[in-house]
């Protein structure tokens, strides 16, 4: 998918030999566990804790930074940094039940009321071709789609099931209690959602870079305006 290509994961077998030829050494590298290999063979995306931000850091011998370039550049580092108004707006539009505390073991890959509505509308569309069918995807499955599905798209029912299964496994990496994982889904979506491309900037991913690239707005300033004590400024 686009995420795997953008971060270079899909091209490791190609460029690692070139590093060795230039005298570089790999001092540390991730290894797949037998269980991860089994899940991949079942058709799921590799379940690991994904990076929100990647880039290049060059430090001197003392550990001081000489050069730093990260992408996306402007992100929320934690859930607590996201203004509540931003969280509430996103969930109202996309995934209203995601952060419910009544179900601490909730699977964030499925929102049954939303999915049932989408299935019903799809059935109606079979008889009424012009009938509109809203999306039934949760934020968790959308992330799997735009990161790992070919071209970031859902083309078949199998693609959708693959996204839902992968999102389910990823949500329980930290255990059966999923509230923290659901908060992380909100952060990941805001930081990495694709927002097309802008001339002179290139591909845009994430709300922070999107505000800068599309509108020239300062991400930190916008968040200060949207913070609880400054809601009146944002209205």
PDB file of C-alpha atoms in Angstrom:
ATOM      1  CA  UNK A   1       0.000   0.000   0.000  1.00  0.00           C
ATOM      2  CA  UNK A   2       0.979   3.697  -0.155  1.00  0.00           C
ATOM      3  CA  UNK A   3       2.312   3.732   3.422  1.00  0.00           C
ATOM      4  CA  UNK A   4       4.598   0.756   2.800  1.00  0.00           C
ATOM      5  CA  UNK A   5       5.931   2.324  -0.384  1.00  0.00           C
ATOM      6  CA  UNK A   6       6.339   5.809   1.080  1.00  0.00           C
ATOM      7  CA  UNK A   7       8.379   4.597   4.048  1.00  0.00           C
ATOM      8  CA  UNK A   8      10.449   2.273   1.879  1.00  0.00           C
ATOM      9  CA  UNK A   9       9.386  -0.997   3.492  1.00  0.00           C
ATOM     10  CA  UNK A  10       8.402  -2.572   0.185  1.00  0.00           C
ATOM     11  CA  UNK A  11      11.786  -1.716  -1.356  1.00  0.00           C
ATOM     12  CA  UNK A  12      14.103  -2.976   1.358  1.00  0.00           C
ATOM     13  CA  UNK A  13      15.243  -6.036  -0.647  1.00  0.00           C
ATOM     14  CA  UNK A  14      16.268  -3.632  -3.421  1.00  0.00           C
ATOM     15  CA  UNK A  15      18.199  -0.939  -1.567  1.00  0.00           C
ATOM     16  CA  UNK A  16      19.785  -2.850   1.340  1.00  0.00           C
ATOM     17  CA  UNK A  17      22.363  -4.555  -0.941  1.00  0.00           C
ATOM     18  CA  UNK A  18      23.411  -1.110  -2.176  1.00  0.00           C
ATOM     19  CA  UNK A  19      24.051  -0.019   1.416  1.00  0.00           C
ATOM     20  CA  UNK A  20      26.289  -3.014   1.995  1.00  0.00           C
ATOM     21  CA  UNK A  21      28.218  -2.252  -1.186  1.00  0.00           C
ATOM     22  CA  UNK A  22      28.913   1.254   0.127  1.00  0.00           C
ATOM     23  CA  UNK A  23      30.319  -0.065   3.391  1.00  0.00           C
ATOM     24  CA  UNK A  24      27.289   0.491   5.629  1.00  0.00           C
ATOM     25  CA  UNK A  25      26.240  -2.042   8.258  1.00  0.00           C
ATOM     26  CA  UNK A  26      22.789  -2.850   9.641  1.00  0.00           C
ATOM     27  CA  UNK A  27      23.112  -2.777  13.430  1.00  0.00           C
ATOM     28  CA  UNK A  28      19.453  -3.394  14.201  1.00  0.00           C
ATOM     29  CA  UNK A  29      16.508  -4.680  12.230  1.00  0.00           C
ATOM     30  CA  UNK A  30      12.991  -5.884  13.005  1.00  0.00           C
ATOM     31  CA  UNK A  31      12.227  -9.587  12.710  1.00  0.00           C
ATOM     32  CA  UNK A  32       8.835 -11.156  12.116  1.00  0.00           C
ATOM     33  CA  UNK A  33       7.578 -13.544  14.767  1.00  0.00           C
ATOM     34  CA  UNK A  34       6.064 -16.903  13.730  1.00  0.00           C
ATOM     35  CA  UNK A  35       2.604 -15.607  14.697  1.00  0.00           C
ATOM     36  CA  UNK A  36       2.999 -12.501  12.530  1.00  0.00           C
ATOM     37  CA  UNK A  37       4.123 -14.638   9.603  1.00  0.00           C
ATOM     38  CA  UNK A  38       1.064 -16.845  10.109  1.00  0.00           C
ATOM     39  CA  UNK A  39      -1.303 -13.852  10.130  1.00  0.00           C
ATOM     40  CA  UNK A  40       0.233 -12.534   6.916  1.00  0.00           C
ATOM     41  CA  UNK A  41      -0.260 -15.944   5.289  1.00  0.00           C
ATOM     42  CA  UNK A  42      -3.934 -15.717   6.273  1.00  0.00           C
ATOM     43  CA  UNK A  43      -4.177 -12.565   4.154  1.00  0.00           C
ATOM     44  CA  UNK A  44      -3.913  -9.859   6.824  1.00  0.00           C
ATOM     45  CA  UNK A  45      -1.587  -6.880   6.789  1.00  0.00           C
ATOM     46  CA  UNK A  46       1.441  -7.187   9.078  1.00  0.00           C
ATOM     47  CA  UNK A  47       0.239  -6.302  12.610  1.00  0.00           C
ATOM     48  CA  UNK A  48       2.837  -4.047  14.209  1.00  0.00           C
ATOM     49  CA  UNK A  49       2.831  -0.638  15.887  1.00  0.00           C
ATOM     50  CA  UNK A  50       3.223   1.699  12.956  1.00  0.00           C
ATOM     51  CA  UNK A  51       5.153   4.945  12.881  1.00  0.00           C
ATOM     52  CA  UNK A  52       3.149   8.120  12.494  1.00  0.00           C
ATOM     53  CA  UNK A  53       6.213  10.092  11.471  1.00  0.00           C
ATOM     54  CA  UNK A  54       9.424   9.128   9.681  1.00  0.00           C
ATOM     55  CA  UNK A  55      12.452  10.924   8.333  1.00  0.00           C
ATOM     56  CA  UNK A  56      16.177  11.480   8.606  1.00  0.00           C
ATOM     57  CA  UNK A  57      18.171  12.613  11.631  1.00  0.00           C
ATOM     58  CA  UNK A  58      21.905  13.258  11.456  1.00  0.00           C
ATOM     59  CA  UNK A  59      23.694  13.731  14.789  1.00  0.00           C
ATOM     60  CA  UNK A  60      27.308  14.562  15.514  1.00  0.00           C
ATOM     61  CA  UNK A  61      29.614  12.473  17.719  1.00  0.00           C
ATOM     62  CA  UNK A  62      28.259  14.213  20.833  1.00  0.00           C
ATOM     63  CA  UNK A  63      24.664  13.412  19.960  1.00  0.00           C
ATOM     64  CA  UNK A  64      23.691  16.937  18.913  1.00  0.00           C
ATOM     65  CA  UNK A  65      21.419  17.241  15.912  1.00  0.00           C
ATOM     66  CA  UNK A  66      23.041  18.481  12.712  1.00  0.00           C
ATOM     67  CA  UNK A  67      20.102  17.898  10.390  1.00  0.00           C
ATOM     68  CA  UNK A  68      16.518  16.802  10.803  1.00  0.00           C
ATOM     69  CA  UNK A  69      13.775  16.241   8.255  1.00  0.00           C
ATOM     70  CA  UNK A  70      10.546  14.495   9.229  1.00  0.00           C
ATOM     71  CA  UNK A  71       7.347  13.650   7.375  1.00  0.00           C
ATOM     72  CA  UNK A  72       4.623  14.528   8.078  1.00  0.00           C
ATOM     73  CA  UNK A  73       6.193  17.618   9.614  1.00  0.00           C
ATOM     74  CA  UNK A  74       3.281  18.813  11.763  1.00  0.00           C
ATOM     75  CA  UNK A  75       1.657  16.142  13.931  1.00  0.00           C
ATOM     76  CA  UNK A  76      -0.109  15.452  17.206  1.00  0.00           C
ATOM     77  CA  UNK A  77       2.399  13.495  19.312  1.00  0.00           C
ATOM     78  CA  UNK A  78      -0.260  12.211  21.734  1.00  0.00           C
ATOM     79  CA  UNK A  79      -4.030  12.070  22.091  1.00  0.00           C
ATOM     80  CA  UNK A  80      -3.922  14.714  24.831  1.00  0.00           C
ATOM     81  CA  UNK A  81      -2.556  17.232  22.321  1.00  0.00           C
ATOM     82  CA  UNK A  82      -5.674  16.986  20.145  1.00  0.00           C
ATOM     83  CA  UNK A  83      -8.268  19.672  21.012  1.00  0.00           C
ATOM     84  CA  UNK A  84     -11.527  18.032  22.175  1.00  0.00           C
ATOM     85  CA  UNK A  85     -13.434  19.986  19.528  1.00  0.00           C
ATOM     86  CA  UNK A  86     -11.341  18.314  16.811  1.00  0.00           C
ATOM     87  CA  UNK A  87     -11.936  14.860  18.313  1.00  0.00           C
ATOM     88  CA  UNK A  88     -15.678  15.417  18.684  1.00  0.00           C
ATOM     89  CA  UNK A  89     -16.036  16.740  15.138  1.00  0.00           C
ATOM     90  CA  UNK A  90     -14.112  13.837  13.616  1.00  0.00           C
ATOM     91  CA  UNK A  91     -16.056  11.202  15.536  1.00  0.00           C
ATOM     92  CA  UNK A  92     -19.423  12.833  14.811  1.00  0.00           C
ATOM     93  CA  UNK A  93     -18.724  12.588  11.088  1.00  0.00           C
ATOM     94  CA  UNK A  94     -16.830   9.325  10.847  1.00  0.00           C
ATOM     95  CA  UNK A  95     -17.114   7.026  13.866  1.00  0.00           C
ATOM     96  CA  UNK A  96     -19.429   8.168  16.665  1.00  0.00           C
ATOM     97  CA  UNK A  97     -19.071   5.122  18.916  1.00  0.00           C
ATOM     98  CA  UNK A  98     -15.273   4.847  18.812  1.00  0.00           C
ATOM     99  CA  UNK A  99     -14.435   6.305  22.233  1.00  0.00           C
ATOM    100  CA  UNK A 100     -17.364   4.933  24.222  1.00  0.00           C
ATOM    101  CA  UNK A 101     -16.167   3.880  27.680  1.00  0.00           C
ATOM    102  CA  UNK A 102     -19.082   1.521  28.325  1.00  0.00           C
ATOM    103  CA  UNK A 103     -17.332  -1.226  26.350  1.00  0.00           C
ATOM    104  CA  UNK A 104     -13.637  -1.304  27.359  1.00  0.00           C
ATOM    105  CA  UNK A 105     -12.945  -4.318  25.117  1.00  0.00           C
ATOM    106  CA  UNK A 106     -14.705  -2.857  22.082  1.00  0.00           C
ATOM    107  CA  UNK A 107     -13.382  -3.808  18.647  1.00  0.00           C
ATOM    108  CA  UNK A 108     -12.826  -0.459  16.871  1.00  0.00           C
ATOM    109  CA  UNK A 109     -12.821  -2.085  13.447  1.00  0.00           C
ATOM    110  CA  UNK A 110     -16.605  -2.512  13.519  1.00  0.00           C
ATOM    111  CA  UNK A 111     -19.403  -0.063  14.282  1.00  0.00           C
ATOM    112  CA  UNK A 112     -22.418  -2.298  13.915  1.00  0.00           C
ATOM    113  CA  UNK A 113     -25.087   0.380  13.452  1.00  0.00           C
ATOM    114  CA  UNK A 114     -23.060   2.080  10.710  1.00  0.00           C
ATOM    115  CA  UNK A 115     -22.219  -1.227   9.028  1.00  0.00           C
ATOM    116  CA  UNK A 116     -25.840  -2.403   9.127  1.00  0.00           C
ATOM    117  CA  UNK A 117     -26.981   0.844   7.514  1.00  0.00           C
ATOM    118  CA  UNK A 118     -24.377   0.502   4.764  1.00  0.00           C
ATOM    119  CA  UNK A 119     -25.392  -3.111   4.061  1.00  0.00           C
ATOM    120  CA  UNK A 120     -29.070  -2.146   3.950  1.00  0.00           C
ATOM    121  CA  UNK A 121     -28.437   0.747   1.567  1.00  0.00           C
ATOM    122  CA  UNK A 122     -26.297  -1.491  -0.628  1.00  0.00           C
ATOM    123  CA  UNK A 123     -29.174  -3.960  -0.871  1.00  0.00           C
ATOM    124  CA  UNK A 124     -31.561  -1.133  -1.787  1.00  0.00           C
ATOM    125  CA  UNK A 125     -29.125   0.033  -4.454  1.00  0.00           C
ATOM    126  CA  UNK A 126     -29.450  -3.376  -6.132  1.00  0.00           C
ATOM    127  CA  UNK A 127     -33.116  -2.584  -6.823  1.00  0.00           C
ATOM    128  CA  UNK A 128     -32.748   1.202  -7.114  1.00  0.00           C
ATOM    129  CA  UNK A 129     -29.422   1.849  -8.909  1.00  0.00           C
ATOM    130  CA  UNK A 130     -29.403   5.564  -8.100  1.00  0.00           C
ATOM    131  CA  UNK A 131     -29.724   5.027  -4.341  1.00  0.00           C
ATOM    132  CA  UNK A 132     -26.827   6.564  -2.389  1.00  0.00           C
ATOM    133  CA  UNK A 133     -24.743   4.204  -0.220  1.00  0.00           C
ATOM    134  CA  UNK A 134     -22.807   5.844   2.640  1.00  0.00           C
ATOM    135  CA  UNK A 135     -19.510   4.355   3.718  1.00  0.00           C
ATOM    136  CA  UNK A 136     -19.588   1.781   6.491  1.00  0.00           C
ATOM    137  CA  UNK A 137     -15.897   1.979   7.346  1.00  0.00           C
ATOM    138  CA  UNK A 138     -14.669   2.923  10.794  1.00  0.00           C
ATOM    139  CA  UNK A 139     -11.577   5.060  11.282  1.00  0.00           C
ATOM    140  CA  UNK A 140      -9.574   1.905  12.005  1.00  0.00           C
ATOM    141  CA  UNK A 141     -10.496   0.256   8.699  1.00  0.00           C
ATOM    142  CA  UNK A 142      -9.992   3.509   6.792  1.00  0.00           C
ATOM    143  CA  UNK A 143      -6.438   3.692   8.124  1.00  0.00           C
ATOM    144  CA  UNK A 144      -5.761   0.141   6.950  1.00  0.00           C
ATOM    145  CA  UNK A 145      -7.165   1.066   3.541  1.00  0.00           C
ATOM    146  CA  UNK A 146      -5.187   4.214   2.838  1.00  0.00           C
ATOM    147  CA  UNK A 147      -1.993   2.769   4.304  1.00  0.00           C
ATOM    148  CA  UNK A 148      -1.875  -0.802   3.068  1.00  0.00           C
ATOM    149  CA  UNK A 149      -4.461  -1.587   0.381  1.00  0.00           C
ATOM    150  CA  UNK A 150      -3.178  -1.303  -3.215  1.00  0.00           C
ATOM    151  CA  UNK A 151      -3.365   2.383  -4.215  1.00  0.00           C
ATOM    152  CA  UNK A 152      -5.103   3.042  -0.885  1.00  0.00           C
ATOM    153  CA  UNK A 153      -8.449   1.873  -2.250  1.00  0.00           C
ATOM    154  CA  UNK A 154     -11.143  -0.717  -1.547  1.00  0.00           C
ATOM    155  CA  UNK A 155     -11.971  -2.542  -4.763  1.00  0.00           C
ATOM    156  CA  UNK A 156     -13.637  -5.756  -3.578  1.00  0.00           C
ATOM    157  CA  UNK A 157     -15.448  -7.288  -0.611  1.00  0.00           C
ATOM    158  CA  UNK A 158     -12.266  -9.243   0.074  1.00  0.00           C
ATOM    159  CA  UNK A 159     -10.368  -5.955   0.404  1.00  0.00           C
ATOM    160  CA  UNK A 160     -12.887  -4.736   2.966  1.00  0.00           C
ATOM    161  CA  UNK A 161     -12.681  -7.951   5.001  1.00  0.00           C
ATOM    162  CA  UNK A 162      -8.887  -7.765   4.870  1.00  0.00           C
ATOM    163  CA  UNK A 163      -8.994  -4.218   6.227  1.00  0.00           C
ATOM    164  CA  UNK A 164     -11.443  -5.112   8.994  1.00  0.00           C
ATOM    165  CA  UNK A 165      -9.493  -8.198  10.035  1.00  0.00           C
ATOM    166  CA  UNK A 166      -6.186  -6.341  10.045  1.00  0.00           C
ATOM    167  CA  UNK A 167      -7.633  -3.432  12.023  1.00  0.00           C
ATOM    168  CA  UNK A 168      -9.093  -5.855  14.570  1.00  0.00           C
ATOM    169  CA  UNK A 169      -5.777  -7.613  15.175  1.00  0.00           C
ATOM    170  CA  UNK A 170      -3.878  -4.326  15.384  1.00  0.00           C
ATOM    171  CA  UNK A 171      -6.332  -2.941  17.958  1.00  0.00           C
ATOM    172  CA  UNK A 172      -5.611  -5.786  20.391  1.00  0.00           C
ATOM    173  CA  UNK A 173      -1.804  -5.712  20.178  1.00  0.00           C
ATOM    174  CA  UNK A 174      -1.685  -4.119  23.624  1.00  0.00           C
ATOM    175  CA  UNK A 175      -4.221  -6.464  25.208  1.00  0.00           C
ATOM    176  CA  UNK A 176      -7.979  -6.913  25.405  1.00  0.00           C
ATOM    177  CA  UNK A 177      -8.586  -3.421  26.847  1.00  0.00           C
ATOM    178  CA  UNK A 178      -8.735  -1.230  23.738  1.00  0.00           C
ATOM    179  CA  UNK A 179      -9.510   2.305  24.907  1.00  0.00           C
ATOM    180  CA  UNK A 180      -5.901   3.481  24.580  1.00  0.00           C
ATOM    181  CA  UNK A 181      -5.685   1.840  21.160  1.00  0.00           C
ATOM    182  CA  UNK A 182      -8.869   3.623  20.110  1.00  0.00           C
ATOM    183  CA  UNK A 183      -7.409   6.956  21.181  1.00  0.00           C
ATOM    184  CA  UNK A 184      -4.319   6.142  19.122  1.00  0.00           C
ATOM    185  CA  UNK A 185      -6.549   5.481  16.109  1.00  0.00           C
ATOM    186  CA  UNK A 186      -7.836   9.061  16.339  1.00  0.00           C
ATOM    187  CA  UNK A 187      -4.274  10.408  16.505  1.00  0.00           C
ATOM    188  CA  UNK A 188      -3.100   8.217  13.623  1.00  0.00           C
ATOM    189  CA  UNK A 189      -5.999   9.239  11.414  1.00  0.00           C
ATOM    190  CA  UNK A 190      -5.516  12.962  12.015  1.00  0.00           C
ATOM    191  CA  UNK A 191      -1.773  12.676  11.439  1.00  0.00           C
ATOM    192  CA  UNK A 192      -1.773  10.552   8.288  1.00  0.00           C
ATOM    193  CA  UNK A 193      -5.080  10.901   6.412  1.00  0.00           C
ATOM    194  CA  UNK A 194      -4.339  11.564   2.700  1.00  0.00           C
ATOM    195  CA  UNK A 195      -5.295  15.080   1.583  1.00  0.00           C
ATOM    196  CA  UNK A 196      -4.334  15.011  -2.102  1.00  0.00           C
ATOM    197  CA  UNK A 197      -1.340  17.064  -3.288  1.00  0.00           C
ATOM    198  CA  UNK A 198      -0.416  20.732  -3.618  1.00  0.00           C
ATOM    199  CA  UNK A 199       1.851  22.287  -6.233  1.00  0.00           C
ATOM    200  CA  UNK A 200       5.144  23.270  -4.652  1.00  0.00           C
ATOM    201  CA  UNK A 201       4.527  21.044  -1.634  1.00  0.00           C
ATOM    202  CA  UNK A 202       3.762  17.617  -3.034  1.00  0.00           C
ATOM    203  CA  UNK A 203       1.745  14.855  -1.448  1.00  0.00           C
ATOM    204  CA  UNK A 204      -0.148  15.983   1.646  1.00  0.00           C
ATOM    205  CA  UNK A 205      -0.794  13.635   4.552  1.00  0.00           C
ATOM    206  CA  UNK A 206      -2.277  14.603   7.887  1.00  0.00           C
ATOM    207  CA  UNK A 207      -4.263  17.513   9.237  1.00  0.00           C
ATOM    208  CA  UNK A 208      -1.208  19.503  10.334  1.00  0.00           C
ATOM    209  CA  UNK A 209       0.530  19.493   6.968  1.00  0.00           C
ATOM    210  CA  UNK A 210      -2.859  19.889   5.278  1.00  0.00           C
ATOM    211  CA  UNK A 211      -3.616  23.153   7.076  1.00  0.00           C
ATOM    212  CA  UNK A 212      -0.202  24.470   6.092  1.00  0.00           C
ATOM    213  CA  UNK A 213      -0.123  23.251   2.491  1.00  0.00           C
ATOM    214  CA  UNK A 214      -3.708  24.101   1.540  1.00  0.00           C
ATOM    215  CA  UNK A 215      -4.398  27.217   3.614  1.00  0.00           C
ATOM    216  CA  UNK A 216      -1.034  28.478   4.856  1.00  0.00           C
ATOM    217  CA  UNK A 217      -2.194  28.157   8.465  1.00  0.00           C
ATOM    218  CA  UNK A 218       0.085  27.623  11.447  1.00  0.00           C
ATOM    219  CA  UNK A 219      -0.788  24.265  13.035  1.00  0.00           C
ATOM    220  CA  UNK A 220       0.274  25.244  16.564  1.00  0.00           C
ATOM    221  CA  UNK A 221      -1.726  28.478  16.433  1.00  0.00           C
ATOM    222  CA  UNK A 222      -4.855  26.704  15.186  1.00  0.00           C
ATOM    223  CA  UNK A 223      -4.626  24.207  18.040  1.00  0.00           C
ATOM    224  CA  UNK A 224      -4.280  27.002  20.592  1.00  0.00           C
ATOM    225  CA  UNK A 225      -7.425  28.600  19.210  1.00  0.00           C
ATOM    226  CA  UNK A 226      -9.276  25.290  19.412  1.00  0.00           C
ATOM    227  CA  UNK A 227      -8.150  24.501  22.958  1.00  0.00           C
ATOM    228  CA  UNK A 228     -10.981  24.555  25.554  1.00  0.00           C
ATOM    229  CA  UNK A 229     -10.106  28.005  26.911  1.00  0.00           C
ATOM    230  CA  UNK A 230     -10.023  29.446  23.394  1.00  0.00           C
ATOM    231  CA  UNK A 231     -13.105  27.957  21.763  1.00  0.00           C
ATOM    232  CA  UNK A 232     -14.715  31.391  21.512  1.00  0.00           C
ATOM    233  CA  UNK A 233     -11.775  32.500  19.324  1.00  0.00           C
ATOM    234  CA  UNK A 234     -12.371  29.701  16.844  1.00  0.00           C
ATOM    235  CA  UNK A 235     -16.061  30.432  16.388  1.00  0.00           C
TER     236      UNK A 235
END
